[in-house]
CSV table of C-alpha atoms in Angstrom, one decimal:
chain,number,residue,atom,x,y,z
A,85,MET,CA,34.1,-11.9,54.8
A,86,ALA,CA,34.1,-8.4,53.4
A,87,SER,CA,31.4,-6.0,54.4
A,88,PHE,CA,28.6,-5.1,52.0
A,89,THR,CA,30.0,-1.6,51.8
A,90,HIS,CA,33.4,-3.0,50.6
A,91,LEU,CA,31.6,-5.3,48.2
A,92,ALA,CA,29.5,-2.5,46.8
A,93,LEU,CA,32.5,-0.3,46.1
A,94,PHE,CA,34.2,-3.2,44.3
A,95,CYS,CA,31.1,-4.1,42.4
A,96,ILE,CA,30.7,-0.5,41.2
A,97,ALA,CA,34.2,-0.4,39.8
A,98,ALA,CA,33.7,-3.9,38.2
A,99,ALA,CA,30.3,-3.1,36.8
A,100,LEU,CA,31.4,0.2,35.3
A,101,THR,CA,34.3,-1.5,33.6
A,102,ALA,CA,32.5,-4.6,32.4
A,103,SER,CA,29.2,-3.0,31.3
A,104,SER,CA,30.8,-1.1,28.4
A,105,LEU,CA,32.8,-4.1,27.3
A,106,VAL,CA,30.6,-7.2,27.5
A,107,ALA,CA,28.5,-6.1,24.6
A,108,ALA,CA,31.5,-6.6,22.3
A,109,LEU,CA,31.5,-10.3,22.9
A,110,PRO,CA,29.5,-12.6,20.4
A,111,SER,CA,26.0,-13.1,21.6
A,112,THR,CA,24.5,-16.5,22.0
A,113,LYS,CA,21.1,-17.3,20.4
A,114,SER,CA,18.5,-18.9,22.6
A,115,GLY,CA,17.2,-21.2,19.9
A,116,GLY,CA,20.6,-22.8,19.4
A,117,LEU,CA,21.2,-23.3,23.1
A,118,LEU,CA,17.8,-24.8,23.6
A,119,ALA,CA,18.5,-27.2,20.8
A,120,SER,CA,21.7,-28.1,22.6
A,121,ALA,CA,19.7,-28.8,25.7
A,122,GLN,CA,17.4,-31.1,23.7
A,123,GLU,CA,20.4,-33.0,22.2
A,124,LEU,CA,21.7,-33.5,25.7
A,125,ASN,CA,18.3,-35.0,26.8
A,126,VAL,CA,17.6,-32.2,29.2
A,127,ASP,CA,14.1,-30.9,29.5
A,128,VAL,CA,13.9,-27.4,27.9
A,129,THR,CA,11.4,-26.2,30.5
A,130,ALA,CA,11.5,-27.0,34.2
A,131,ALA,CA,8.3,-28.1,35.9
A,132,ALA,CA,7.2,-25.1,37.9
A,133,ASP,CA,5.4,-27.3,40.4
A,134,GLN,CA,8.7,-28.8,41.5
A,135,ILE,CA,10.3,-25.4,42.2
A,136,THR,CA,9.8,-23.3,45.3
A,137,PHE,CA,9.1,-19.6,44.6
A,138,SER,CA,9.0,-16.9,47.2
A,139,HIS,CA,7.2,-13.6,46.3
A,140,CYS,CA,7.4,-14.3,42.6
A,141,THR,CA,4.8,-13.3,40.0
A,142,THR,CA,3.5,-15.9,37.5
A,143,ASP,CA,5.6,-14.3,34.8
A,144,GLN,CA,8.7,-14.5,37.1
A,145,GLU,CA,8.0,-18.1,37.8
A,146,ARG,CA,7.9,-18.8,34.0
A,147,ILE,CA,11.1,-16.9,33.4
A,148,ILE,CA,12.9,-18.9,36.1
A,149,SER,CA,11.5,-22.2,34.8
A,150,ASN,CA,12.9,-21.4,31.3
A,151,ALA,CA,16.4,-20.5,32.6
A,152,ILE,CA,16.9,-23.7,34.7
A,153,PRO,CA,17.1,-26.3,31.9
A,154,ILE,CA,19.5,-24.1,29.9
A,155,ALA,CA,21.8,-23.9,32.9
A,156,GLN,CA,21.5,-27.7,33.3
A,157,ALA,CA,22.4,-28.3,29.7
A,158,TRP,CA,25.4,-25.9,29.8
A,159,ALA,CA,26.7,-27.5,33.0
A,160,LEU,CA,26.5,-31.0,31.5
A,161,GLU,CA,28.1,-29.9,28.2
A,162,SER,CA,30.9,-28.1,30.1
A,163,LEU,CA,31.7,-31.1,32.3
A,164,THR,CA,31.7,-33.4,29.3
A,165,TYR,CA,34.0,-31.1,27.5
A,166,LEU,CA,36.4,-30.9,30.4
A,167,ASP,CA,36.3,-34.7,30.8
A,168,ASN,CA,37.2,-35.1,27.1
A,169,ILE,CA,40.2,-32.8,27.1
A,170,ASP,CA,41.4,-34.5,30.3
A,171,ARG,CA,41.1,-38.0,28.8
A,172,ASN,CA,42.7,-36.8,25.5
A,173,HIS,CA,45.5,-35.0,27.4
A,174,THR,CA,44.8,-31.8,25.5
A,175,ALA,CA,43.8,-29.6,28.5
A,176,ALA,CA,47.2,-27.9,28.5
A,177,ILE,CA,46.8,-26.5,25.0
A,178,ASP,CA,43.0,-26.1,25.0
A,179,GLU,CA,42.0,-22.5,23.9
A,180,ARG,CA,38.6,-22.6,25.5
A,181,TYR,CA,40.0,-23.6,28.9
A,182,LYS,CA,42.9,-21.0,28.6
A,183,ILE,CA,40.5,-18.1,27.8
A,184,TRP,CA,38.6,-18.4,31.1
A,185,PHE,CA,41.0,-20.2,33.5
A,186,GLY,CA,44.4,-19.3,32.2
A,187,ALA,CA,47.6,-21.3,31.9
A,188,TYR,CA,47.2,-25.0,32.6
A,189,THR,CA,48.5,-26.8,35.7
A,190,GLN,CA,47.2,-30.1,36.8
A,191,ALA,CA,46.2,-28.7,40.2
A,192,ARG,CA,44.2,-25.8,38.8
A,193,PHE,CA,42.6,-28.0,36.2
A,194,GLY,CA,41.6,-30.4,39.0
A,195,GLU,CA,39.9,-27.5,40.8
A,196,VAL,CA,38.0,-26.5,37.7
A,197,ILE,CA,36.7,-29.9,36.8
A,198,GLY,CA,35.8,-30.5,40.4
A,199,ARG,CA,33.7,-27.4,40.6
A,200,MET,CA,32.1,-28.0,37.2
A,201,ALA,CA,31.2,-31.5,38.3
A,202,ALA,CA,29.5,-30.0,41.4
A,203,ILE,CA,27.6,-27.5,39.3
A,204,ARG,CA,26.5,-30.3,36.9
A,205,HIS,CA,25.0,-32.1,39.9
A,206,VAL,CA,23.2,-29.1,41.3
A,207,HIS,CA,19.4,-29.6,41.4
A,208,PHE,CA,18.4,-26.1,40.3
A,209,GLU,CA,14.8,-27.1,40.3
A,210,ASP,CA,15.0,-27.8,44.1
A,211,TRP,CA,16.2,-24.3,44.9
A,212,THR,CA,14.0,-21.7,46.5
A,213,TYR,CA,13.9,-18.6,44.3
A,214,GLU,CA,13.3,-15.4,46.2
A,215,CYS,CA,12.0,-12.7,43.8
A,216,ASP,CA,11.9,-9.9,46.3
A,217,PRO,CA,15.0,-10.4,48.5
A,218,GLY,CA,15.8,-6.9,49.3
A,219,CYS,CA,19.1,-6.4,47.5
A,220,GLY,CA,19.7,-3.0,49.0
A,221,LEU,CA,22.7,-1.0,47.7
A,222,LEU,CA,23.7,-3.9,45.5
A,223,ALA,CA,20.4,-3.9,43.5
A,224,PRO,CA,21.7,-1.9,40.6
A,225,LEU,CA,24.9,-3.9,40.3
A,226,ILE,CA,24.2,-7.7,40.7
A,227,HIS,CA,21.8,-10.2,39.2
A,228,ALA,CA,21.5,-12.5,42.2
A,229,PHE,CA,23.3,-13.6,45.3
A,230,VAL,CA,23.4,-16.7,47.6
A,231,ASN,CA,24.7,-17.6,51.0
A,232,PRO,CA,27.3,-20.3,50.3
A,233,ASN,CA,26.3,-22.0,53.6
A,234,ASN,CA,22.7,-22.4,52.3
A,235,ARG,CA,22.6,-24.5,49.2
A,236,SER,CA,18.9,-24.2,48.7
A,237,VAL,CA,18.1,-20.5,48.3
A,238,VAL,CA,19.0,-18.0,45.6
A,239,LYS,CA,18.0,-14.4,45.8
A,240,LEU,CA,17.2,-12.7,42.5
A,241,CYS,CA,17.8,-9.0,42.2
A,242,PRO,CA,16.1,-6.6,39.7
A,243,LEU,CA,18.8,-6.9,37.1
A,244,PHE,CA,18.0,-10.7,36.7
A,245,TRP,CA,14.7,-9.8,35.0
A,246,LYS,CA,16.2,-7.4,32.5
A,247,TYR,CA,18.2,-9.8,30.4
A,248,ASP,CA,17.4,-12.9,28.3
A,249,ASP,CA,17.2,-16.6,29.3
A,250,ASN,CA,20.9,-17.1,28.4
A,251,GLU,CA,22.1,-14.4,30.8
A,252,ARG,CA,19.8,-15.8,33.5
A,253,ALA,CA,21.1,-19.3,32.9
A,254,ALA,CA,24.7,-18.0,33.3
A,255,THR,CA,23.6,-16.3,36.5
A,256,LEU,CA,22.4,-19.6,37.9
A,257,ILE,CA,25.7,-21.3,37.1
A,258,HIS,CA,27.6,-18.3,38.6
A,259,GLU,CA,25.6,-18.7,41.9
A,260,ALA,CA,25.9,-22.5,41.9
A,261,SER,CA,29.7,-22.2,41.7
A,262,HIS,CA,29.8,-20.5,45.1
A,263,PHE,CA,28.8,-23.7,46.9
A,264,PRO,CA,31.7,-25.9,48.0
A,265,PRO,CA,32.1,-28.9,45.7
A,266,GLY,CA,33.3,-31.2,48.5
A,267,TYR,CA,34.6,-31.3,52.0
A,268,ASN,CA,38.2,-30.5,50.9
A,269,GLN,CA,37.5,-27.8,48.3
A,270,ALA,CA,35.9,-24.4,48.7
A,271,GLY,CA,33.4,-22.9,46.4
A,272,THR,CA,34.2,-19.8,44.3
A,273,ASN,CA,34.7,-16.6,46.2
A,274,ALA,CA,31.6,-14.8,47.3
A,275,PHE,CA,31.5,-11.4,49.1
A,276,THR,CA,35.3,-11.1,49.4
A,277,TRP,CA,36.3,-10.2,45.8
A,278,GLU,CA,34.8,-11.1,42.5
A,279,PHE,CA,35.6,-10.1,38.9
A,280,TYR,CA,32.4,-9.4,37.1
A,281,GLY,CA,32.0,-9.4,33.3
A,282,ALA,CA,33.5,-11.4,30.5
A,283,HIS,CA,36.4,-9.1,29.8
A,284,LEU,CA,37.4,-8.9,33.4
A,285,ALA,CA,37.2,-12.7,33.7
A,286,ARG,CA,39.4,-13.1,30.6
A,287,ALA,CA,41.9,-10.6,31.9
A,288,LEU,CA,42.0,-12.4,35.2
A,289,ALA,CA,42.7,-15.7,33.4
A,290,HIS,CA,45.6,-14.1,31.7
A,291,THR,CA,47.2,-12.3,34.7
A,292,SER,CA,46.2,-14.5,37.7
A,293,PRO,CA,45.0,-18.1,36.8
A,294,ASP,CA,45.0,-19.0,40.5
A,295,ARG,CA,42.2,-16.4,41.0
A,296,ALA,CA,40.5,-17.3,37.8
A,297,VAL,CA,39.8,-20.8,39.0
A,298,VAL,CA,37.9,-19.4,42.1
A,299,ASN,CA,36.0,-16.7,40.2
A,300,ALA,CA,32.3,-17.4,39.7
A,301,ASP,CA,31.9,-15.5,36.4
A,302,SER,CA,34.8,-17.5,34.9
A,303,TYR,CA,32.7,-20.7,35.2
A,304,ALA,CA,29.6,-18.9,34.0
A,305,PHE,CA,31.2,-17.6,30.8
A,306,PHE,CA,33.1,-20.9,30.1
A,307,ALA,CA,29.7,-22.6,30.1
A,308,ARG,CA,27.9,-19.9,28.3
A,309,TYR,CA,30.3,-19.5,25.4
A,310,LEU,CA,31.4,-23.2,25.1
A,311,PRO,CA,29.1,-23.8,22.0
A,312,LEU,CA,30.8,-21.0,20.1
A,313,ALA,CA,34.2,-21.1,18.3
A,314,PRO,CA,36.9,-20.0,20.7
A,315,PHE,CA,38.0,-16.4,20.4
A,316,SER,CA,41.3,-14.8,21.4
A,317,ALA,CA,42.2,-14.8,25.0
A,318,THR,CA,44.4,-11.7,24.6
């Protein structure tokens, strides 16, 4: 596991590169995505009394409760999509898959669908959300972090509160992907190397698909942009 100093240096480089580029991507609209959640029979607000909050204000509790069902809907929609292209034998030519995970191989696709299935079955409402976790030097750079060995706690940094519900839902999917899907498959990389931002994730898919399938933001952006028409992976 890399030191926090090493991680911070990498995050600075990634954040500086991604922050100026991510705005160029099409934005998602909260209303449309909430409608998607309703169509998938997922509650559009999580019951706050089922969630454990630590050092959170009432407003922060509300914000978290709004993000959870969007993440749940996206995870379900993403897994359904991956199942469909698998059954239809179209995964090898699917543009949405290629944009975020790169060239198809059966082994890599198996990793992706396994991790997305695990994310789909995460009980986000059972997590403990720490709103004052002491993010230290990483505070200006990351939205949240988890310990992959502790599936029940997510630590939310100041950046988490500065964006909309869609960005927060993507953050929850990102963090959920760090947890190992099963005994024989690791979670996505955490604290060793990560490629942050949509453009870096797309570049990773193009140049190193083996790394893309273990990159947390690749899963977050696949889920976030799935409802939109695919755009060029180049």
